[in-house]
PDB file of C-alpha atoms in Angstrom:
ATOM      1  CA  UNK A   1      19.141   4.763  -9.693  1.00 88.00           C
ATOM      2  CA  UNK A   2      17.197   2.347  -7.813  1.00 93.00           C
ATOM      3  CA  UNK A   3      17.452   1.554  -4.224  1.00 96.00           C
ATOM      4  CA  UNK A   4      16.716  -1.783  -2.049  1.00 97.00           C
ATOM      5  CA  UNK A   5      15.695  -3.024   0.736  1.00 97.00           C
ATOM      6  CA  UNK A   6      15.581  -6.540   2.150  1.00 97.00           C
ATOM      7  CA  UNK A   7      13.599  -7.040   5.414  1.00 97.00           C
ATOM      8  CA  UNK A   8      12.008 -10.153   7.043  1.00 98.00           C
ATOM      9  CA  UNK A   9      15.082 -12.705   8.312  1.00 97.00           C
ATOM     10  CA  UNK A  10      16.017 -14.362  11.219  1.00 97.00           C
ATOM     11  CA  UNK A  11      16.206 -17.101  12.930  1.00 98.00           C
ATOM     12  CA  UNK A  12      13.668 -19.987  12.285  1.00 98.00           C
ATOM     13  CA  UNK A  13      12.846 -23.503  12.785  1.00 98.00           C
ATOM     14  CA  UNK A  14      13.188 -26.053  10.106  1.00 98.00           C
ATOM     15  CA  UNK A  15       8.823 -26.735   9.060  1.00 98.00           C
ATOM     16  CA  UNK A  16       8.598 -22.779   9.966  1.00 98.00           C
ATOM     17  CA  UNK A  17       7.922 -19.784   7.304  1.00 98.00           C
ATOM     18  CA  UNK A  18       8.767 -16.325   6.565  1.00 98.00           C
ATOM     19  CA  UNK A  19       8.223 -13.229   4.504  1.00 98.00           C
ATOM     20  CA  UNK A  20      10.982 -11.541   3.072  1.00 98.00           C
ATOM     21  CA  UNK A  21      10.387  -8.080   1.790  1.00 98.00           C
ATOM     22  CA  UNK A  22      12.561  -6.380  -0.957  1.00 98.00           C
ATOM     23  CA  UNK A  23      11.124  -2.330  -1.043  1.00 97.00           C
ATOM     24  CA  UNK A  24      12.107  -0.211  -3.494  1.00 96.00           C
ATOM     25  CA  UNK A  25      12.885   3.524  -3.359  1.00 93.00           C
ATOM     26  CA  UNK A  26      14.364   6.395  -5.442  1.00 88.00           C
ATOM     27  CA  UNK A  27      12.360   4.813  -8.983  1.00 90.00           C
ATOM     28  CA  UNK A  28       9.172   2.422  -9.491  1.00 91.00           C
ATOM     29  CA  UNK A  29      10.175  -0.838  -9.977  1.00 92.00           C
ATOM     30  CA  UNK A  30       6.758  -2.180 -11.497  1.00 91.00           C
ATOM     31  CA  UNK A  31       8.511  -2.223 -15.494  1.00 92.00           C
ATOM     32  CA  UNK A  32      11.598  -4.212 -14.339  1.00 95.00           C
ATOM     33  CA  UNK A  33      12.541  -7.882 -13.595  1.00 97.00           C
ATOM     34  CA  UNK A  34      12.924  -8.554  -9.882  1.00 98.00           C
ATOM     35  CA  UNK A  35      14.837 -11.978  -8.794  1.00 98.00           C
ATOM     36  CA  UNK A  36      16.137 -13.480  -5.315  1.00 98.00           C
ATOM     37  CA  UNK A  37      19.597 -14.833  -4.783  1.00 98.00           C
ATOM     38  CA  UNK A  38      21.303 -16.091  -1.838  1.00 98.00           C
ATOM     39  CA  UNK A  39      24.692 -16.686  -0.730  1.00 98.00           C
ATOM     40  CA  UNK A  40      26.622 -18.977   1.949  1.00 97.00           C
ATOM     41  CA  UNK A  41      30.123 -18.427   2.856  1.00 93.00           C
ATOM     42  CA  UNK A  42      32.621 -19.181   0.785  1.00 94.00           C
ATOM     43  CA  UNK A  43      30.219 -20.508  -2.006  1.00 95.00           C
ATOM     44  CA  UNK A  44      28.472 -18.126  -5.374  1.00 95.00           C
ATOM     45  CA  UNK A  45      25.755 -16.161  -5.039  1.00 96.00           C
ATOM     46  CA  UNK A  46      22.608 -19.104  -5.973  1.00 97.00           C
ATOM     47  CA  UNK A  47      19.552 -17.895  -7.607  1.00 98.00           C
ATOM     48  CA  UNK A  48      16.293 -18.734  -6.330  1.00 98.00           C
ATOM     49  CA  UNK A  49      13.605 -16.692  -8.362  1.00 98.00           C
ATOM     50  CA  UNK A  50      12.231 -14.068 -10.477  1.00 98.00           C
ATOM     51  CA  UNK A  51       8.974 -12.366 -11.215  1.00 98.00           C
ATOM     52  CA  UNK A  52       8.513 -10.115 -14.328  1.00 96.00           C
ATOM     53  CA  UNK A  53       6.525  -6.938 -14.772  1.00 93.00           C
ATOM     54  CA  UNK A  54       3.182  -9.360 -15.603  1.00 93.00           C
ATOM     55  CA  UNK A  55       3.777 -11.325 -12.851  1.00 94.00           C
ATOM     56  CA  UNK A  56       5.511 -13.848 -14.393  1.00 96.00           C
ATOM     57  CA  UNK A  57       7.266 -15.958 -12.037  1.00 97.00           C
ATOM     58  CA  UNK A  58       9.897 -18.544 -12.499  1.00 98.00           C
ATOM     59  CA  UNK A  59      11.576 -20.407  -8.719  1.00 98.00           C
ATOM     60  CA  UNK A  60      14.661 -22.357  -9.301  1.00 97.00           C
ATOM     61  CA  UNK A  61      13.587 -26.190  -8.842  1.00 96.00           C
ATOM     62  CA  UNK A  62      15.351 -26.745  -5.544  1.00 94.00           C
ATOM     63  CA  UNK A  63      13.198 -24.662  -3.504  1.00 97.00           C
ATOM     64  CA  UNK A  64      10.339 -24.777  -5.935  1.00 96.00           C
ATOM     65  CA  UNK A  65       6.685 -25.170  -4.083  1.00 96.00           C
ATOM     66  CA  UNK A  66       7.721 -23.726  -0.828  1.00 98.00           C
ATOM     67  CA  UNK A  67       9.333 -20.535  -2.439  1.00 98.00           C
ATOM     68  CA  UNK A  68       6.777 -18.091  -3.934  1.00 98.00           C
ATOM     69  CA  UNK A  69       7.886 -14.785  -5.607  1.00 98.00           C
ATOM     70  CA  UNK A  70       5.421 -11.733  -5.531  1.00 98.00           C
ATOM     71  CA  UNK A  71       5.130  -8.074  -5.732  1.00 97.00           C
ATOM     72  CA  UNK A  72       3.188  -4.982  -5.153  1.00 96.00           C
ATOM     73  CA  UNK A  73       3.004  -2.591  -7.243  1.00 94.00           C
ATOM     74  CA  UNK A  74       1.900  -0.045  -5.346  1.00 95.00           C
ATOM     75  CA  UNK A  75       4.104  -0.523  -2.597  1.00 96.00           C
ATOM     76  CA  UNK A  76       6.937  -0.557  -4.849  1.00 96.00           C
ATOM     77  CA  UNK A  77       8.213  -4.001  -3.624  1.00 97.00           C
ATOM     78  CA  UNK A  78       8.834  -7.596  -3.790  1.00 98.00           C
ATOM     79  CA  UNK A  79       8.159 -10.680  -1.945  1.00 98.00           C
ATOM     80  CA  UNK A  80       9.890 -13.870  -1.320  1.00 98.00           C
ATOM     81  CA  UNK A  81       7.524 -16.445   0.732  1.00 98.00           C
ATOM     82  CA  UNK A  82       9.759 -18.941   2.475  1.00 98.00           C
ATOM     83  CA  UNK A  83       7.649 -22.144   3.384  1.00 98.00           C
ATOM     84  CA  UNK A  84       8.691 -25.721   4.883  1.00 98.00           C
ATOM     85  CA  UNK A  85      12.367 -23.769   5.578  1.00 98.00           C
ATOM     86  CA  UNK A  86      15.057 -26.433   5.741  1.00 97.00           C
ATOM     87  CA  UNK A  87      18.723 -25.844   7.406  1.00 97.00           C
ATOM     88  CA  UNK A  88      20.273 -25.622   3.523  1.00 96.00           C
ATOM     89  CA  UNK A  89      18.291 -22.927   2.769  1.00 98.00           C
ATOM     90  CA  UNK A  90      20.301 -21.259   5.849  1.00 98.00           C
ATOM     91  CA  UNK A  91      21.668 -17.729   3.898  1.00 98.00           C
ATOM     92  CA  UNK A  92      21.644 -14.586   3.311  1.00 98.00           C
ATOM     93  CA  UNK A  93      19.154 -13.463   0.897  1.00 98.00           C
ATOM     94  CA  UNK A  94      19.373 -10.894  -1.773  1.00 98.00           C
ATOM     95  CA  UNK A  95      16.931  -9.057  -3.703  1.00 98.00           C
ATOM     96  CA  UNK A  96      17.927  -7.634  -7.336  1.00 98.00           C
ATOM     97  CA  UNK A  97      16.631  -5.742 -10.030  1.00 97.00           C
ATOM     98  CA  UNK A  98      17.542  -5.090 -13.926  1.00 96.00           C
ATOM     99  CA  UNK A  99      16.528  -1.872 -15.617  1.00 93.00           C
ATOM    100  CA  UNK A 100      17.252  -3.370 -19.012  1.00 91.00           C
ATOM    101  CA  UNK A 101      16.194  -6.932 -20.633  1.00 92.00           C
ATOM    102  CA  UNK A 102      14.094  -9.855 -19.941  1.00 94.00           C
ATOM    103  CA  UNK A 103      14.112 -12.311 -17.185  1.00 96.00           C
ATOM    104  CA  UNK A 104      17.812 -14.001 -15.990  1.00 97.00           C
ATOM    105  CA  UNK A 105      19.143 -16.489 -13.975  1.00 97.00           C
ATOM    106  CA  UNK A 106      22.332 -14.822 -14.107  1.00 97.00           C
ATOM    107  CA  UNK A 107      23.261 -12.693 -11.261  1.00 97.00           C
ATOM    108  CA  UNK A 108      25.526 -10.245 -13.170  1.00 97.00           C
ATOM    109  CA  UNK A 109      22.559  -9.252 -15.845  1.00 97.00           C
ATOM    110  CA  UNK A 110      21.128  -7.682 -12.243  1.00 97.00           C
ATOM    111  CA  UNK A 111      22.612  -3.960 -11.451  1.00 95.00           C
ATOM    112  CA  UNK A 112      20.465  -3.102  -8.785  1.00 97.00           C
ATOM    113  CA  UNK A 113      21.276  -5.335  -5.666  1.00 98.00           C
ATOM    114  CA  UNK A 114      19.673  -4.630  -2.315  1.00 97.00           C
ATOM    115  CA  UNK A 115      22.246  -5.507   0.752  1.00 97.00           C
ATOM    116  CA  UNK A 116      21.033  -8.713   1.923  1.00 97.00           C
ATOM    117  CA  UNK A 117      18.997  -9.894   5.130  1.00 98.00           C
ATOM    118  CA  UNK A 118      19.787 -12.895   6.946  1.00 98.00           C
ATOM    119  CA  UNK A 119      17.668 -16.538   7.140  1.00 98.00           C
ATOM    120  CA  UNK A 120      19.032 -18.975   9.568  1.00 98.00           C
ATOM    121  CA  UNK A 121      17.053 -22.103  10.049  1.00 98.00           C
ATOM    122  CA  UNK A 122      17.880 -24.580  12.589  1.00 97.00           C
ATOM    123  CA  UNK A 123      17.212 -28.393  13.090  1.00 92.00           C
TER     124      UNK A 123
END
């Protein structure tokens, strides 16, 4: 069993950054694909990124170059870095983690799903 996290919303202003922090507990995550998703009302959960155990890191194109995905190993957790934050990426954010197989896109290939932290940007 592996538990999550998610730390680092709030409330922001569109140009301004932050850190959101996906900590791990219960089992080391350091073997196991890590993503980001985030979700609006009434809409699917979107997925934003993913980093593999070597660090491997692949950020869906509409946030790609102001969203970077990290993690430490030896804090047993994962990093989204939110830069240039727009309005649209207003959401709640969600860190996940799968135990078994490669990198996904796919939000059900996740079965470890932190329960969310909230990133409102205004104009």
């Amino acid at each position: 069993q592996v538990q999550l996290e998610e730390s680092g919303g709030g409330l922001v202003q569109t140009g301004d950054s932050l850190r959101l922090s996906c900590a791990a507990s219960a089992r080391t995550i350091s073997a196991y694909v890590a993503a980001w998703f985030r979700q609006t009302p009434g809409k699917e959960r979107e997925f934003v990124g993913y980093i593999t155990w070597v660090r491997y890191t692949y950020i869906v194109d509409s946030v790609n170059g102001r969203f970077t995905i990290s993690r430490d190993n030896a804090k047993n957790t994962v990093y989204l870095q939110m830069n240039s934050l727009k309005p649209e990426d207003t959401a709640v954010y969600y860190c996940a983690v799968r135990d078994i197989g490669g990198p996904s896109t796919n939000q059900y290939d996740y079965n470890y799903w932190g329960q969310g932290t909230q990133v409102t940007v205004s104009s």
